[in-house]
PDB file of N, CA and C in Angstrom:
ATOM      1  N   THR A  90      98.427 -24.460   7.550  1.00 85.00           N
ATOM      2  CA  THR A  90      97.134 -24.862   6.566  1.00 85.00           C
ATOM      3  C   THR A  90      97.241 -25.971   5.550  1.00 85.00           C
ATOM      4  N   VAL A  91      95.774 -26.703   6.299  1.00 87.00           N
ATOM      5  CA  VAL A  91      95.100 -28.267   5.383  1.00 87.00           C
ATOM      6  C   VAL A  91      94.184 -27.470   4.641  1.00 87.00           C
ATOM      7  N   GLU A  92      94.407 -28.651   3.594  1.00 81.00           N
ATOM      8  CA  GLU A  92      93.819 -28.598   2.788  1.00 81.00           C
ATOM      9  C   GLU A  92      92.775 -30.364   2.381  1.00 81.00           C
ATOM     10  N   LEU A  93      91.755 -29.864   2.192  1.00 73.00           N
ATOM     11  CA  LEU A  93      90.740 -31.335   2.010  1.00 73.00           C
ATOM     12  C   LEU A  93      90.226 -30.905   0.375  1.00 73.00           C
ATOM     13  N   ASP A  94      90.316 -32.100  -0.002  1.00 72.00           N
ATOM     14  CA  ASP A  94      89.385 -32.165  -1.524  1.00 72.00           C
ATOM     15  C   ASP A  94      88.249 -32.326  -0.827  1.00 72.00           C
ATOM     16  N   THR A  95      87.157 -31.835  -1.272  1.00 66.00           N
ATOM     17  CA  THR A  95      85.828 -31.383  -0.299  1.00 66.00           C
ATOM     18  C   THR A  95      85.005 -31.646  -1.814  1.00 66.00           C
ATOM     19  N   SER A  96      85.269 -31.568  -3.095  1.00 68.00           N
ATOM     20  CA  SER A  96      84.905 -31.678  -4.639  1.00 68.00           C
ATOM     21  C   SER A  96      83.956 -32.531  -4.678  1.00 68.00           C
ATOM     22  N   GLY A  97      82.838 -32.296  -4.355  1.00 70.00           N
ATOM     23  CA  GLY A  97      81.636 -33.536  -4.738  1.00 70.00           C
ATOM     24  C   GLY A  97      80.926 -33.545  -3.154  1.00 70.00           C
ATOM     25  N   THR A  98      81.476 -33.000  -1.829  1.00 75.00           N
ATOM     26  CA  THR A  98      80.558 -33.115  -1.056  1.00 75.00           C
ATOM     27  C   THR A  98      79.864 -31.713  -0.097  1.00 75.00           C
ATOM     28  N   VAL A  99      80.661 -30.771  -1.103  1.00 70.00           N
ATOM     29  CA  VAL A  99      80.166 -29.714  -0.275  1.00 70.00           C
ATOM     30  C   VAL A  99      79.032 -29.296  -1.093  1.00 70.00           C
ATOM     31  N   ASP A 100      77.581 -28.634  -0.719  1.00 81.00           N
ATOM     32  CA  ASP A 100      76.945 -28.609  -1.330  1.00 81.00           C
ATOM     33  C   ASP A 100      76.760 -26.558  -1.538  1.00 81.00           C
ATOM     34  N   LEU A 101      77.667 -26.165  -2.696  1.00 84.00           N
ATOM     35  CA  LEU A 101      78.621 -25.199  -3.182  1.00 84.00           C
ATOM     36  C   LEU A 101      76.597 -24.082  -2.848  1.00 84.00           C
ATOM     37  N   ALA A 102      75.592 -24.197  -3.724  1.00 88.00           N
ATOM     38  CA  ALA A 102      74.626 -23.443  -3.484  1.00 88.00           C
ATOM     39  C   ALA A 102      74.131 -23.511  -2.113  1.00 88.00           C
ATOM     40  N   ALA A 103      73.811 -23.892  -1.496  1.00 90.00           N
ATOM     41  CA  ALA A 103      73.525 -24.309   0.021  1.00 90.00           C
ATOM     42  C   ALA A 103      74.976 -23.007   1.233  1.00 90.00           C
ATOM     43  N   GLU A 104      75.887 -23.444   0.705  1.00 91.00           N
ATOM     44  CA  GLU A 104      76.789 -22.605   1.340  1.00 91.00           C
ATOM     45  C   GLU A 104      77.268 -21.309   0.876  1.00 91.00           C
ATOM     46  N   ARG A 105      76.330 -20.869  -0.210  1.00 93.00           N
ATOM     47  CA  ARG A 105      76.888 -19.777  -0.732  1.00 93.00           C
ATOM     48  C   ARG A 105      75.445 -18.804  -0.435  1.00 93.00           C
ATOM     49  N   ARG A 106      74.265 -19.959  -0.159  1.00 95.00           N
ATOM     50  CA  ARG A 106      73.238 -19.162   0.904  1.00 95.00           C
ATOM     51  C   ARG A 106      73.863 -18.554   2.125  1.00 95.00           C
ATOM     52  N   ARG A 107      74.438 -19.456   2.831  1.00 95.00           N
ATOM     53  CA  ARG A 107      74.448 -20.092   4.171  1.00 95.00           C
ATOM     54  C   ARG A 107      75.535 -18.512   4.241  1.00 95.00           C
ATOM     55  N   LEU A 108      76.397 -18.273   3.428  1.00 96.00           N
ATOM     56  CA  LEU A 108      77.631 -17.389   3.730  1.00 96.00           C
ATOM     57  C   LEU A 108      76.752 -15.804   3.019  1.00 96.00           C
ATOM     58  N   ASP A 109      75.511 -15.704   2.255  1.00 97.00           N
ATOM     59  CA  ASP A 109      74.644 -14.516   2.134  1.00 97.00           C
ATOM     60  C   ASP A 109      73.836 -14.414   3.445  1.00 97.00           C
ATOM     61  N   LYS A 110      73.365 -15.238   3.661  1.00 98.00           N
ATOM     62  CA  LYS A 110      73.011 -15.035   4.825  1.00 98.00           C
ATOM     63  C   LYS A 110      73.769 -14.256   6.445  1.00 98.00           C
ATOM     64  N   ASP A 111      74.461 -15.273   6.397  1.00 97.00           N
ATOM     65  CA  ASP A 111      75.867 -14.033   7.736  1.00 97.00           C
ATOM     66  C   ASP A 111      76.598 -12.874   6.712  1.00 97.00           C
ATOM     67  N   LEU A 112      76.662 -12.667   5.904  1.00 97.00           N
ATOM     68  CA  LEU A 112      77.043 -11.484   5.496  1.00 97.00           C
ATOM     69  C   LEU A 112      75.627 -10.442   5.609  1.00 97.00           C
ATOM     70  N   ALA A 113      74.354 -10.302   5.686  1.00 98.00           N
ATOM     71  CA  ALA A 113      73.507  -9.576   5.599  1.00 98.00           C
ATOM     72  C   ALA A 113      73.549  -9.403   7.382  1.00 98.00           C
ATOM     73  N   ALA A 114      74.049 -10.021   7.938  1.00 98.00           N
ATOM     74  CA  ALA A 114      73.627  -9.856   8.856  1.00 98.00           C
ATOM     75  C   ALA A 114      74.562  -9.072  10.094  1.00 98.00           C
ATOM     76  N   ALA A 115      75.801  -9.597   9.336  1.00 98.00           N
ATOM     77  CA  ALA A 115      77.517  -8.807   9.695  1.00 98.00           C
ATOM     78  C   ALA A 115      77.215  -7.416   9.109  1.00 98.00           C
ATOM     79  N   GLN A 116      76.555  -7.110   8.300  1.00 98.00           N
ATOM     80  CA  GLN A 116      76.876  -5.877   7.319  1.00 98.00           C
ATOM     81  C   GLN A 116      75.453  -4.873   8.126  1.00 98.00           C
ATOM     82  N   LYS A 117      74.324  -5.571   8.910  1.00 98.00           N
ATOM     83  CA  LYS A 117      73.176  -4.827   9.428  1.00 98.00           C
ATOM     84  C   LYS A 117      73.969  -4.600  11.127  1.00 98.00           C
ATOM     85  N   GLU A 118      75.164  -5.615  11.217  1.00 98.00           N
ATOM     86  CA  GLU A 118      75.681  -5.037  12.916  1.00 98.00           C
ATOM     87  C   GLU A 118      76.447  -3.888  12.235  1.00 98.00           C
ATOM     88  N   LEU A 119      77.368  -4.002  11.681  1.00 98.00           N
ATOM     89  CA  LEU A 119      78.066  -2.832  10.903  1.00 98.00           C
ATOM     90  C   LEU A 119      77.352  -1.567  10.827  1.00 98.00           C
ATOM     91  N   ALA A 120      76.184  -1.835  10.285  1.00 98.00           N
ATOM     92  CA  ALA A 120      75.260  -0.306   9.653  1.00 98.00           C
ATOM     93  C   ALA A 120      74.869   0.371  10.959  1.00 98.00           C
ATOM     94  N   ALA A 121      74.242  -0.320  11.808  1.00 97.00           N
ATOM     95  CA  ALA A 121      73.696   0.029  13.503  1.00 97.00           C
ATOM     96  C   ALA A 121      74.775   0.480  14.264  1.00 97.00           C
ATOM     97  N   THR A 122      76.181  -0.081  14.190  1.00 97.00           N
ATOM     98  CA  THR A 122      76.944   0.452  15.342  1.00 97.00           C
ATOM     99  C   THR A 122      77.697   2.095  14.164  1.00 97.00           C
ATOM    100  N   THR A 123      77.626   1.814  13.227  1.00 97.00           N
ATOM    101  CA  THR A 123      78.445   3.264  12.187  1.00 97.00           C
ATOM    102  C   THR A 123      77.062   3.853  12.531  1.00 97.00           C
ATOM    103  N   ALA A 124      75.936   3.959  12.680  1.00 97.00           N
ATOM    104  CA  ALA A 124      75.030   4.952  12.551  1.00 97.00           C
ATOM    105  C   ALA A 124      75.103   5.315  14.249  1.00 97.00           C
ATOM    106  N   LYS A 125      74.940   4.254  14.866  1.00 96.00           N
ATOM    107  CA  LYS A 125      75.180   4.990  16.591  1.00 96.00           C
ATOM    108  C   LYS A 125      76.324   6.133  17.224  1.00 96.00           C
ATOM    109  N   LEU A 126      77.805   5.283  16.546  1.00 96.00           N
ATOM    110  CA  LEU A 126      79.053   5.909  16.133  1.00 96.00           C
ATOM    111  C   LEU A 126      79.078   7.339  16.036  1.00 96.00           C
ATOM    112  N   GLY A 127      78.050   7.696  14.557  1.00 96.00           N
ATOM    113  CA  GLY A 127      78.105   8.803  13.791  1.00 96.00           C
ATOM    114  C   GLY A 127      76.943   9.839  14.421  1.00 96.00           C
ATOM    115  N   ASN A 128      76.209   9.358  15.731  1.00 96.00           N
ATOM    116  CA  ASN A 128      75.341  10.240  16.358  1.00 96.00           C
ATOM    117  C   ASN A 128      76.140  10.908  17.334  1.00 96.00           C
ATOM    118  N   ASP A 129      76.038  12.293  17.190  1.00 95.00           N
ATOM    119  CA  ASP A 129      76.671  13.314  18.067  1.00 95.00           C
ATOM    120  C   ASP A 129      76.161  13.061  19.620  1.00 95.00           C
ATOM    121  N   ALA A 130      74.901  13.274  19.364  1.00 95.00           N
ATOM    122  CA  ALA A 130      73.745  13.047  20.704  1.00 95.00           C
ATOM    123  C   ALA A 130      74.360  11.961  21.422  1.00 95.00           C
ATOM    124  N   PHE A 131      74.076  11.097  20.553  1.00 93.00           N
ATOM    125  CA  PHE A 131      74.678   9.199  21.433  1.00 93.00           C
ATOM    126  C   PHE A 131      76.151   9.770  22.212  1.00 93.00           C
ATOM    127  N   LEU A 132      77.084  10.107  21.365  1.00 94.00           N
ATOM    128  CA  LEU A 132      78.455  10.319  21.693  1.00 94.00           C
ATOM    129  C   LEU A 132      78.786  10.703  23.021  1.00 94.00           C
ATOM    130  N   ALA A 133      78.057  11.768  22.838  1.00 94.00           N
ATOM    131  CA  ALA A 133      77.761  13.323  23.990  1.00 94.00           C
ATOM    132  C   ALA A 133      77.089  12.777  25.358  1.00 94.00           C
ATOM    133  N   LYS A 134      76.024  11.641  25.139  1.00 95.00           N
ATOM    134  CA  LYS A 134      75.778  10.971  26.472  1.00 95.00           C
ATOM    135  C   LYS A 134      76.179   9.520  26.913  1.00 95.00           C
ATOM    136  N   ALA A 135      76.017   8.669  26.022  1.00 95.00           N
ATOM    137  CA  ALA A 135      77.285   7.539  26.316  1.00 95.00           C
ATOM    138  C   ALA A 135      78.195   7.365  27.145  1.00 95.00           C
ATOM    139  N   PRO A 136      77.838   6.409  27.947  1.00 96.00           N
ATOM    140  CA  PRO A 136      79.439   6.554  28.752  1.00 96.00           C
ATOM    141  C   PRO A 136      80.652   6.342  27.724  1.00 96.00           C
ATOM    142  N   ALA A 137      81.878   6.150  28.297  1.00 95.00           N
ATOM    143  CA  ALA A 137      82.927   5.584  27.633  1.00 95.00           C
ATOM    144  C   ALA A 137      83.133   4.175  27.342  1.00 95.00           C
ATOM    145  N   ASP A 138      82.750   3.631  28.162  1.00 97.00           N
ATOM    146  CA  ASP A 138      83.049   2.290  27.940  1.00 97.00           C
ATOM    147  C   ASP A 138      81.897   1.845  27.047  1.00 97.00           C
ATOM    148  N   VAL A 139      80.878   2.154  26.989  1.00 96.00           N
ATOM    149  CA  VAL A 139      79.776   1.852  26.376  1.00 96.00           C
ATOM    150  C   VAL A 139      80.119   2.455  24.631  1.00 96.00           C
ATOM    151  N   VAL A 140      80.589   3.418  24.381  1.00 96.00           N
ATOM    152  CA  VAL A 140      81.151   3.638  22.943  1.00 96.00           C
ATOM    153  C   VAL A 140      82.316   3.247  22.802  1.00 96.00           C
ATOM    154  N   GLY A 141      82.934   2.373  23.530  1.00 97.00           N
ATOM    155  CA  GLY A 141      84.366   1.579  23.309  1.00 97.00           C
ATOM    156  C   GLY A 141      83.929   0.105  22.731  1.00 97.00           C
ATOM    157  N   LYS A 142      82.684  -0.060  24.102  1.00 97.00           N
ATOM    158  CA  LYS A 142      82.106  -1.412  23.008  1.00 97.00           C
ATOM    159  C   LYS A 142      81.335  -1.532  21.947  1.00 97.00           C
ATOM    160  N   ILE A 143      81.131  -0.673  21.514  1.00 97.00           N
ATOM    161  CA  ILE A 143      80.154  -0.070  20.299  1.00 97.00           C
ATOM    162  C   ILE A 143      81.240   0.006  19.279  1.00 97.00           C
ATOM    163  N   ARG A 144      82.635   0.061  19.377  1.00 97.00           N
ATOM    164  CA  ARG A 144      83.189   0.286  18.406  1.00 97.00           C
ATOM    165  C   ARG A 144      84.409  -1.021  18.542  1.00 97.00           C
ATOM    166  N   GLU A 145      84.453  -1.774  18.976  1.00 98.00           N
ATOM    167  CA  GLU A 145      84.955  -3.048  19.305  1.00 98.00           C
ATOM    168  C   GLU A 145      83.882  -3.876  18.343  1.00 98.00           C
ATOM    169  N   ARG A 146      82.233  -3.574  18.532  1.00 97.00           N
ATOM    170  CA  ARG A 146      81.805  -4.447  18.106  1.00 97.00           C
ATOM    171  C   ARG A 146      82.027  -4.263  16.442  1.00 97.00           C
ATOM    172  N   GLN A 147      81.878  -2.215  16.101  1.00 98.00           N
ATOM    173  CA  GLN A 147      82.227  -2.561  14.996  1.00 98.00           C
ATOM    174  C   GLN A 147      83.081  -2.509  14.143  1.00 98.00           C
ATOM    175  N   LYS A 148      84.219  -2.382  14.840  1.00 98.00           N
ATOM    176  CA  LYS A 148      85.332  -3.079  14.175  1.00 98.00           C
ATOM    177  C   LYS A 148      85.492  -4.426  13.931  1.00 98.00           C
ATOM    178  N   LEU A 149      85.023  -5.324  15.023  1.00 98.00           N
ATOM    179  CA  LEU A 149      84.691  -7.117  14.540  1.00 98.00           C
ATOM    180  C   LEU A 149      83.734  -7.157  13.466  1.00 98.00           C
ATOM    181  N   ALA A 150      82.518  -6.203  13.504  1.00 98.00           N
ATOM    182  CA  ALA A 150      81.464  -6.714  11.925  1.00 98.00           C
ATOM    183  C   ALA A 150      81.803  -6.363  10.770  1.00 98.00           C
ATOM    184  N   GLY A 151      82.854  -5.579  10.816  1.00 98.00           N
ATOM    185  CA  GLY A 151      83.810  -4.826   9.543  1.00 98.00           C
ATOM    186  C   GLY A 151      84.636  -6.035   9.405  1.00 98.00           C
ATOM    187  N   GLU A 152      85.426  -6.473  10.168  1.00 98.00           N
ATOM    188  CA  GLU A 152      86.191  -7.479   9.835  1.00 98.00           C
ATOM    189  C   GLU A 152      85.321  -9.122   9.452  1.00 98.00           C
ATOM    190  N   GLU A 153      84.217  -9.384  10.192  1.00 98.00           N
ATOM    191  CA  GLU A 153      83.204  -9.997   9.634  1.00 98.00           C
ATOM    192  C   GLU A 153      82.746 -10.199   7.729  1.00 98.00           C
ATOM    193  N   VAL A 154      82.271  -8.891   7.636  1.00 98.00           N
ATOM    194  CA  VAL A 154      81.826  -8.356   6.404  1.00 98.00           C
ATOM    195  C   VAL A 154      83.198  -8.686   5.614  1.00 98.00           C
ATOM    196  N   ASP A 155      84.577  -8.315   5.804  1.00 98.00           N
ATOM    197  CA  ASP A 155      85.388  -8.931   4.706  1.00 98.00           C
ATOM    198  C   ASP A 155      86.102  -9.963   4.559  1.00 98.00           C
ATOM    199  N   ARG A 156      85.649 -10.958   5.737  1.00 97.00           N
ATOM    200  CA  ARG A 156      85.796 -12.134   5.966  1.00 97.00           C
ATOM    201  C   ARG A 156      84.856 -13.204   5.126  1.00 97.00           C
ATOM    202  N   ILE A 157      83.739 -12.770   5.378  1.00 97.00           N
ATOM    203  CA  ILE A 157      82.663 -13.571   4.752  1.00 97.00           C
ATOM    204  C   ILE A 157      82.559 -12.635   3.341  1.00 97.00           C
ATOM    205  N   SER A 158      82.764 -11.468   2.943  1.00 97.00           N
ATOM    206  CA  SER A 158      83.228 -11.110   1.290  1.00 97.00           C
ATOM    207  C   SER A 158      84.486 -12.287   0.752  1.00 97.00           C
ATOM    208  N   ALA A 159      85.255 -12.395   1.574  1.00 96.00           N
ATOM    209  CA  ALA A 159      86.373 -13.038   0.885  1.00 96.00           C
ATOM    210  C   ALA A 159      85.997 -14.513   0.544  1.00 96.00           C
ATOM    211  N   ARG A 160      85.106 -15.191   1.444  1.00 94.00           N
ATOM    212  CA  ARG A 160      84.855 -16.219   1.155  1.00 94.00           C
ATOM    213  C   ARG A 160      83.932 -16.923   0.059  1.00 94.00           C
ATOM    214  N   LEU A 161      82.728 -15.781  -0.078  1.00 94.00           N
ATOM    215  CA  LEU A 161      81.689 -15.736  -1.004  1.00 94.00           C
ATOM    216  C   LEU A 161      82.913 -15.714  -2.609  1.00 94.00           C
ATOM    217  N   ALA A 162      83.786 -14.613  -2.411  1.00 94.00           N
ATOM    218  CA  ALA A 162      84.462 -14.499  -3.693  1.00 94.00           C
ATOM    219  C   ALA A 162      85.462 -15.791  -4.196  1.00 94.00           C
ATOM    220  N   ALA A 163      85.898 -16.900  -3.376  1.00 91.00           N
ATOM    221  CA  ALA A 163      86.387 -17.918  -3.459  1.00 91.00           C
ATOM    222  C   ALA A 163      85.479 -18.819  -3.912  1.00 91.00           C
ATOM    223  N   LEU A 164      84.712 -18.829  -3.425  1.00 86.00           N
ATOM    224  CA  LEU A 164      83.235 -19.477  -3.898  1.00 86.00           C
ATOM    225  C   LEU A 164      82.968 -19.418  -5.493  1.00 86.00           C
ATOM    226  N   ALA A 165      83.026 -18.097  -6.245  1.00 80.00           N
ATOM    227  CA  ALA A 165      82.691 -17.936  -7.504  1.00 80.00           C
ATOM    228  C   ALA A 165      83.337 -18.430  -8.263  1.00 80.00           C
TER     229      ALA A 165
END
């Protein structure tokens, strides 16, 4: 772990706006993948590899939401 003193060099308001934008995109991806995986008709028709890719995207989006939320909480 490396720590740098960035006090005065980082625009916290701009960083929060950037993180809010990234969080909204990650939440949108999570909602979209969750909706697809919750659709029984989609699951019945989609090939297994497609479903697997969507599950992986859902997992990554959930991890991204958690990571960004933690960063926002640290900035508060």
